[in-house]
Structure formats: C-alpha cells, structure tokens
Coordinates of C-alpha atoms in Angstrom, one line a residue:
Chain A
M1 CA -15.8 35.3 2.5
S2 CA -12.3 34.6 3.6
G3 CA -12.2 31.2 1.8
R4 CA -10.4 29.7 4.7
V5 CA -11.0 26.2 6.0
L6 CA -10.0 25.0 9.4
V7 CA -9.4 21.2 9.6
G8 CA -9.1 19.6 13.0
V9 CA -6.7 16.7 13.2
K10 CA -6.2 14.4 16.2
R11 CA -3.2 12.3 17.1
V12 CA -4.4 8.9 18.2
I13 CA -3.0 5.4 18.7
D14 CA -2.6 3.8 15.3
Y15 CA -5.7 1.8 14.2
A16 CA -3.7 -1.4 13.7
V17 CA -2.1 -1.5 17.2
K18 CA -3.4 -3.9 19.8
I19 CA -4.6 -1.8 22.7
R20 CA -3.5 -2.7 26.2
V21 CA -5.0 -1.4 29.4
K22 CA -2.6 -0.1 32.0
P23 CA -2.2 -2.4 35.0
D24 CA -3.7 0.2 37.4
N25 CA -6.8 0.5 35.2
T26 CA -6.5 4.3 34.9
G27 CA -6.1 4.3 31.1
V28 CA -4.6 2.8 28.1
V29 CA -0.8 2.2 27.4
T30 CA 0.4 5.0 25.2
D31 CA 4.2 5.2 25.9
G32 CA 6.2 3.8 23.0
V33 CA 3.0 2.9 21.1
K34 CA 2.7 3.9 17.5
H35 CA 0.5 6.9 17.0
S36 CA -0.9 8.4 13.8
M37 CA -3.6 10.7 12.5
N38 CA -7.2 9.6 13.2
P39 CA -8.5 8.0 10.0
F40 CA -11.6 10.2 9.9
C41 CA -9.4 13.3 10.3
E42 CA -7.4 12.1 7.3
I43 CA -10.6 12.1 5.3
A44 CA -11.4 15.6 6.5
V45 CA -8.0 16.9 5.4
E46 CA -8.3 15.2 2.0
E47 CA -11.7 16.9 1.5
A48 CA -10.3 20.3 2.4
V49 CA -7.3 19.8 0.1
K50 CA -9.7 18.7 -2.7
L51 CA -11.8 21.9 -2.3
K52 CA -8.6 23.9 -2.6
E53 CA -7.5 22.1 -5.7
K54 CA -10.9 22.8 -7.2
K55 CA -10.3 26.5 -6.3
L56 CA -13.5 26.6 -4.2
I57 CA -11.6 27.7 -1.1
K58 CA -8.3 29.6 -0.7
E59 CA -6.5 28.3 2.4
V60 CA -6.4 25.1 4.4
V61 CA -5.3 25.5 8.0
A62 CA -4.6 22.3 10.0
V63 CA -5.2 22.5 13.8
S64 CA -4.3 20.0 16.5
C65 CA -4.6 20.2 20.3
G66 CA -2.1 18.2 22.4
P67 CA 1.5 17.8 23.4
Q68 CA 4.6 18.4 21.4
Q69 CA 4.1 15.2 19.4
S70 CA 0.8 16.6 17.9
Q71 CA 3.1 18.6 15.6
E72 CA 3.9 15.3 13.7
T73 CA 0.2 15.0 13.0
I74 CA 0.0 18.5 11.7
R75 CA 3.1 17.8 9.5
T76 CA 1.2 14.9 8.0
A77 CA -1.7 17.2 7.2
L78 CA 0.7 19.7 5.7
A79 CA 2.2 16.9 3.6
M80 CA -1.3 16.1 2.3
G81 CA -1.7 19.6 1.1
A82 CA -2.7 21.9 4.0
D83 CA -1.1 25.4 3.8
R84 CA -0.2 26.0 7.4
G85 CA -0.7 24.6 10.8
I86 CA -1.8 25.7 14.3
H87 CA -0.6 23.7 17.3
V88 CA -2.6 24.4 20.5
E89 CA -0.3 23.2 23.2
V90 CA -1.9 21.1 25.8
S91 CA 0.1 18.7 27.9
G92 CA 0.2 16.7 31.1
K93 CA -2.9 16.6 33.3
D94 CA -4.7 19.1 31.0
Y95 CA -4.1 16.7 28.1
E96 CA -5.5 13.7 30.0
N97 CA -8.7 15.6 30.7
L98 CA -8.9 17.1 27.1
G99 CA -12.3 16.1 25.7
P100 CA -14.7 17.2 22.9
L101 CA -16.0 20.1 25.0
Q102 CA -12.6 21.7 25.5
V103 CA -11.5 21.0 21.9
S104 CA -14.7 22.5 20.5
K105 CA -14.2 25.6 22.7
I106 CA -10.7 25.9 21.2
L107 CA -11.9 25.4 17.7
A108 CA -14.7 27.9 18.1
A109 CA -12.2 30.5 19.4
L110 CA -9.8 29.8 16.5
A111 CA -12.6 29.9 13.9
K112 CA -13.5 33.4 15.0
K113 CA -9.8 34.5 15.2
E114 CA -8.9 33.1 11.8
D115 CA -12.2 34.2 10.2
A116 CA -12.9 30.6 8.9
Q117 CA -15.6 29.9 6.4
L118 CA -15.8 26.2 7.0
I119 CA -14.6 23.8 9.8
L120 CA -13.9 20.2 8.6
L121 CA -13.5 17.5 11.2
G122 CA -13.6 13.7 11.3
K123 CA -16.9 12.3 12.5
Q124 CA -15.3 10.7 15.6
A125 CA -11.9 9.7 17.0
I126 CA -11.1 6.0 17.1
D127 CA -9.7 6.3 20.6
D128 CA -12.6 7.8 22.5
D129 CA -15.4 7.4 19.9
C130 CA -17.2 10.5 21.3
N131 CA -18.6 11.8 18.0
Q132 CA -19.2 15.1 19.7
T133 CA -16.6 17.7 18.8
G134 CA -18.2 18.7 15.5
Q135 CA -21.6 19.1 16.9
M136 CA -20.4 21.0 20.0
T137 CA -18.3 23.4 17.9
A138 CA -21.3 24.2 15.7
A139 CA -23.4 24.8 18.7
L140 CA -20.8 27.1 20.3
L141 CA -20.5 29.1 17.1
D142 CA -24.2 28.9 16.3
W143 CA -23.3 27.6 12.9
P144 CA -25.2 25.0 10.9
Q145 CA -23.7 21.5 10.9
G146 CA -23.5 18.7 8.3
T147 CA -22.4 15.6 10.1
F148 CA -21.6 12.1 8.8
A149 CA -21.0 13.7 5.3
S150 CA -20.4 11.3 2.5
E151 CA -20.7 14.0 -0.2
V152 CA -19.9 17.7 0.0
S153 CA -20.3 20.3 -2.7
L154 CA -20.1 24.0 -2.5
E155 CA -22.8 26.1 -4.3
G156 CA -22.2 29.8 -3.9
D157 CA -22.5 30.5 -0.2
K158 CA -24.3 27.3 0.5
I159 CA -23.2 23.7 1.0
N160 CA -25.0 20.7 -0.5
L161 CA -24.4 17.7 1.7
V162 CA -25.3 14.0 1.6
R163 CA -25.4 12.5 5.1
E164 CA -25.1 8.8 6.0
I165 CA -27.8 8.1 8.4
D166 CA -29.4 4.8 9.7
G167 CA -32.3 4.9 7.3
G168 CA -30.1 5.6 4.2
L169 CA -28.9 8.9 2.8
E170 CA -30.1 12.4 3.7
H171 CA -29.6 15.3 1.3
I172 CA -29.4 18.8 3.0
K173 CA -28.4 22.3 2.1
I174 CA -26.8 24.5 4.7
N175 CA -25.5 28.0 4.8
T176 CA -21.9 29.0 5.4
P177 CA -20.1 29.4 7.6
A178 CA -20.7 25.8 8.8
V179 CA -19.1 22.8 10.5
V180 CA -18.9 19.5 8.5
T181 CA -17.8 16.1 9.9
A182 CA -16.5 13.5 7.5
D183 CA -17.7 10.0 7.2
L184 CA -15.8 7.0 5.8
R185 CA -17.1 7.2 2.3
L186 CA -16.5 10.9 1.7
N187 CA -13.2 10.4 -0.2
T188 CA -10.0 8.4 -0.5
P189 CA -7.2 10.1 1.5
R190 CA -3.9 10.4 -0.2
Y191 CA -0.8 8.9 1.4
A192 CA 1.7 11.5 2.8
T193 CA 4.8 10.2 0.9
L194 CA 8.4 11.2 1.7
P195 CA 8.8 13.9 -1.0
N196 CA 5.6 15.5 0.2
I197 CA 6.8 15.4 3.8
M198 CA 10.0 17.1 2.7
K199 CA 8.2 19.8 0.8
A200 CA 5.9 20.4 3.8
K201 CA 8.9 21.2 6.1
K202 CA 8.8 24.7 4.6
K203 CA 5.2 25.3 5.8
K204 CA 4.7 27.1 9.0
I205 CA 3.2 25.7 12.2
A206 CA 2.2 28.4 14.8
T207 CA 2.0 27.4 18.4
M208 CA -0.2 28.8 21.0
K209 CA -1.8 28.0 24.4
P210 CA -5.5 27.6 25.2
A211 CA -5.2 30.6 27.5
D212 CA -4.1 32.7 24.5
L213 CA -7.6 32.0 23.1
G214 CA -9.3 32.6 26.4
V215 CA -10.4 29.0 26.8
D216 CA -10.9 27.3 30.1
L217 CA -9.8 23.6 30.0
T218 CA -11.5 22.4 33.2
S219 CA -13.3 19.1 32.6
R220 CA -16.6 18.2 34.1
L221 CA -15.9 14.5 33.6
E222 CA -13.7 12.2 35.7
V223 CA -12.5 8.9 34.4
L224 CA -13.1 6.4 37.2
K225 CA -11.8 3.2 35.7
V226 CA -10.7 1.8 32.3
E227 CA -10.9 -2.0 31.8
E228 CA -10.8 -4.5 28.9
P229 CA -14.0 -5.7 27.4
P230 CA -15.2 -9.1 28.8
Q231 CA -13.4 -12.1 27.2
R232 CA -15.5 -13.8 24.6
Q233 CA -16.8 -17.1 25.9
A234 CA -15.7 -20.1 23.9
G235 CA -18.4 -21.7 21.9
M236 CA -19.5 -25.3 22.4
K237 CA -20.1 -28.0 19.8
V238 CA -22.9 -30.6 20.3
E239 CA -23.4 -33.9 18.5
T240 CA -27.1 -34.1 18.1
V241 CA -30.2 -31.9 18.0
E242 CA -31.3 -33.5 21.3
D243 CA -28.1 -32.3 22.9
L244 CA -28.6 -28.8 21.6
V245 CA -32.2 -28.7 23.0
G246 CA -30.9 -30.1 26.3
K247 CA -28.2 -27.5 26.6
L248 CA -30.6 -24.6 25.7
K249 CA -33.0 -25.8 28.4
E250 CA -30.1 -26.0 30.9
A251 CA -29.2 -22.4 30.1
G252 CA -32.8 -21.4 30.7
R253 CA -33.2 -20.2 27.1
I254 CA -36.3 -22.4 26.3
Chain B
M1 CA 25.6 3.5 -12.7
A2 CA 25.0 6.7 -14.7
N3 CA 24.8 9.7 -12.4
P4 CA 21.2 11.0 -12.9
L5 CA 19.9 7.5 -12.7
K6 CA 21.9 7.0 -9.4
T7 CA 19.9 9.8 -7.8
E8 CA 16.6 8.2 -9.2
V9 CA 17.5 4.8 -7.6
I10 CA 18.4 6.4 -4.3
R11 CA 15.2 8.4 -4.3
L12 CA 13.2 5.3 -5.0
Y13 CA 14.9 3.4 -2.2
K14 CA 14.3 6.2 0.3
N15 CA 10.6 6.5 -0.6
L16 CA 10.1 2.8 -0.4
L17 CA 11.9 2.6 3.0
Y18 CA 9.6 5.4 4.3
L19 CA 6.5 3.6 3.1
G20 CA 7.8 0.4 4.7
R21 CA 7.3 1.8 8.2
D22 CA 3.6 1.0 8.0
Y23 CA 4.0 -2.5 6.5
P24 CA 1.7 -5.0 8.2
Q25 CA 4.4 -7.6 8.8
G26 CA 6.7 -5.0 10.3
S27 CA 9.2 -2.4 9.0
A28 CA 12.2 -4.7 9.8
Y29 CA 10.8 -7.4 7.5
F30 CA 10.1 -4.9 4.8
R31 CA 13.6 -3.4 5.0
Q32 CA 15.2 -6.8 4.7
R33 CA 13.2 -7.6 1.6
L34 CA 13.7 -4.2 0.1
K35 CA 17.5 -4.3 0.5
S36 CA 17.8 -7.8 -1.0
A37 CA 15.6 -6.8 -3.9
F38 CA 17.8 -3.8 -4.7
M39 CA 21.0 -5.8 -4.1
K40 CA 19.9 -8.4 -6.6
N41 CA 20.1 -5.8 -9.3
K42 CA 23.2 -3.8 -8.1
D43 CA 25.3 -4.8 -11.2
V44 CA 22.8 -3.7 -13.8
T45 CA 24.5 -1.0 -16.0
D46 CA 22.1 -0.7 -19.0
P47 CA 20.3 2.7 -18.5
E48 CA 17.1 1.3 -20.2
K49 CA 17.0 -1.7 -17.8
I50 CA 17.6 0.6 -14.8
K51 CA 14.7 2.9 -16.0
Q52 CA 12.5 -0.2 -16.2
L53 CA 13.4 -1.3 -12.7
V54 CA 12.8 2.2 -11.3
A55 CA 9.4 2.2 -13.0
R56 CA 8.6 -1.1 -11.4
G57 CA 9.6 0.3 -8.1
D58 CA 7.2 3.3 -8.6
F59 CA 4.5 0.7 -9.4
V60 CA 5.3 -1.0 -6.1
I61 CA 4.9 2.3 -4.3
K62 CA 1.4 2.7 -5.8
E63 CA 0.5 -0.9 -4.8
L64 CA 1.7 -0.3 -1.2
E65 CA -0.4 2.9 -1.0
A66 CA -3.4 1.0 -2.2
L67 CA -2.8 -1.8 0.3
Y68 CA -2.5 0.6 3.2
F69 CA -5.7 2.4 2.2
L70 CA -7.7 -0.8 1.8
R71 CA -6.6 -2.2 5.1
K72 CA -7.5 0.9 6.9
Y73 CA -10.9 1.3 5.0
R74 CA -11.8 -2.3 5.7
A75 CA -10.9 -2.1 9.4
M76 CA -12.9 1.1 9.8
K77 CA -15.9 -0.3 7.9
K78 CA -15.8 -3.5 10.1
R79 CA -15.6 -1.5 13.3
Y80 CA -18.1 1.2 12.7
Y81 CA -20.7 0.0 10.3
E82 CA -23.4 -2.6 10.3
P83 CA -22.5 -5.6 8.1
E84 CA -24.4 -5.5 4.7
K85 CA -27.2 -8.0 4.4

C-alpha cells in the first residue's frame, strides 16, 4: 500500500458572506466576494493530517479543481499539514459548468495516477450542496465508500467507520482503497495560522489540465435560472382566540 | 525594548493581524483595536512584563481560533442538521 491519501478541497464563497443573486439571474455574485475552503473540506484535510500524525498513512496530497485562485485553497490545506498539492486548472466556461461528475472523473484519474490508498472529501460543498462527488468517485473507481463519516479508524487494510444517518449512527467496515466523505462531527479542524502558511510556502503545488488526465469536461446539465428564495411572509398578531379562529377559517385552514 | 523580545512582539502583532481578517465585525475594526492595544503598552521596558503581555497575546490567539471554530460549527449545524428535540 502506498500510504497516500488524496484530499479534495473546494474553493467556495465564505460561509459567513451574504449571498447575492446576479441581476440577470444567471448565477450568484462572486467577483470581489470573500472565498475560503469549504468547511467540510477543512474537516477532511484535518482527518488526513491526523492520520499522518498517527503514522497510519505516509503522505497527504491536497487536490483542487478550478481557476488560479484555487491555489490559495491548496495553500491553506498545505498550511494545515498536507505534504503537497495538485491544482487541476479549470477556468472560464469550463469552470462554470464544473460539477460533481467532472470533478469525480478528475479525482478518479488522479487516484489511479498517484496510487492513492484513500480519498477523503467533504460530504458536500456549501455552495451547490450536491453531496455527490464522493459517491460518484467511488463508483467510477469501483471502490467502497464511507459517507457522512463521524468517526474513522484504520485497522490493517480495512477502515472502521461510523456514519451519521437519519436513524442514528451506522457502524461499517470497508476495504481499502476507499472513498470517505467527512461529516461535521468528524473532528475539529485546526486554523491555518500565519507561521504555518509561511512554512507551507516551501511545499510544492503541481499544476495540470483535465486533458492531461484524459478527462472530458462536458456537462450534461444546463443552469436555466438562479433566483433568491421567496421572501418570508411577515407574521400576524391577533388579540383573541376568536380572531385566531376567524383568520384560520379565512385562510381555508379549518 | 530588548532585541529578542522585539521580534517576539512583532511576531505576535503579525499573527494577530492575520487572524483579524476573519473577525466577525470586520478586519478594519479589529486592526484598530489591535493597534491601540499594542500602543497602550509601547513604553513598557521590563522584560518580565513584556513576556507576560506576549503570553496574554498568545492566549488571545487561542481565543480567536476557538471563536472562529464555534461560529462556523454552529452555522453549519444550524444549516444542515435537524434541531435537537
């Protein structure tokens, strides 16, 4: 086993920013807006670095697909403890159409190229909320998947996982190589402080294009319109119970 | 200020300034408060006192990291998980 872990990190609009829809309803305003690493990706990076600190794996490689600015996100992963980065350059129209299917094709190709033992991803991105990349990557590689992981432990060549599901917690054991997606309670990600960022400048980031991996980026989806959610209707206060019953009858509720 | 301590203080200032970029009330507000906090102590010469102040600064760094984590955790929990009964 190579002992190499691939961690996918995505550059998204910062979670605390108020999102605004573009006036032409084609998308969301991203120019000049603060971006950062997807919170679930941070948890994935932290888990990979923790595994390396426990000497259970040998190398953590951070991967990001996107324009030039994605390198900042990779730098943050390097500052958190990743060993090296891979930037798959996708920009312009290709980047607008980049979705889980394309990213999972890229990750699958990289996993084979880098002989990865484990792929760690966030469970979903906070911008598109697809929750598909991990699952698709596992399917393309025909690897087992442990999604919504809230606990991960390596046992020989198997992985013990606790998954957060609707009914509670599910304990599973899967073979490696595998794909694992991180849920909120997996760990507490460390903050990439300035001294760590400075040290990470020495680490290498390799750049490549999707074509170098033989990946076709055509999307089968087309965004028709993006609009704001409906405004929340103001509530109404009534004086008596009779008023309440009257209003409910008016609204056709009773 | 004694020379090795000077680099300590500058290091602390730079680290805090970097952390301040994510401050909820804005990085400009943080920078203002940071500068005035450091300026208030600019005439301190006793090495022991300076070490104490630097240690307090390191503590503030830990507090900020905890603040940022909690804010993010609570926001994600609110957005993606059912409220606990």
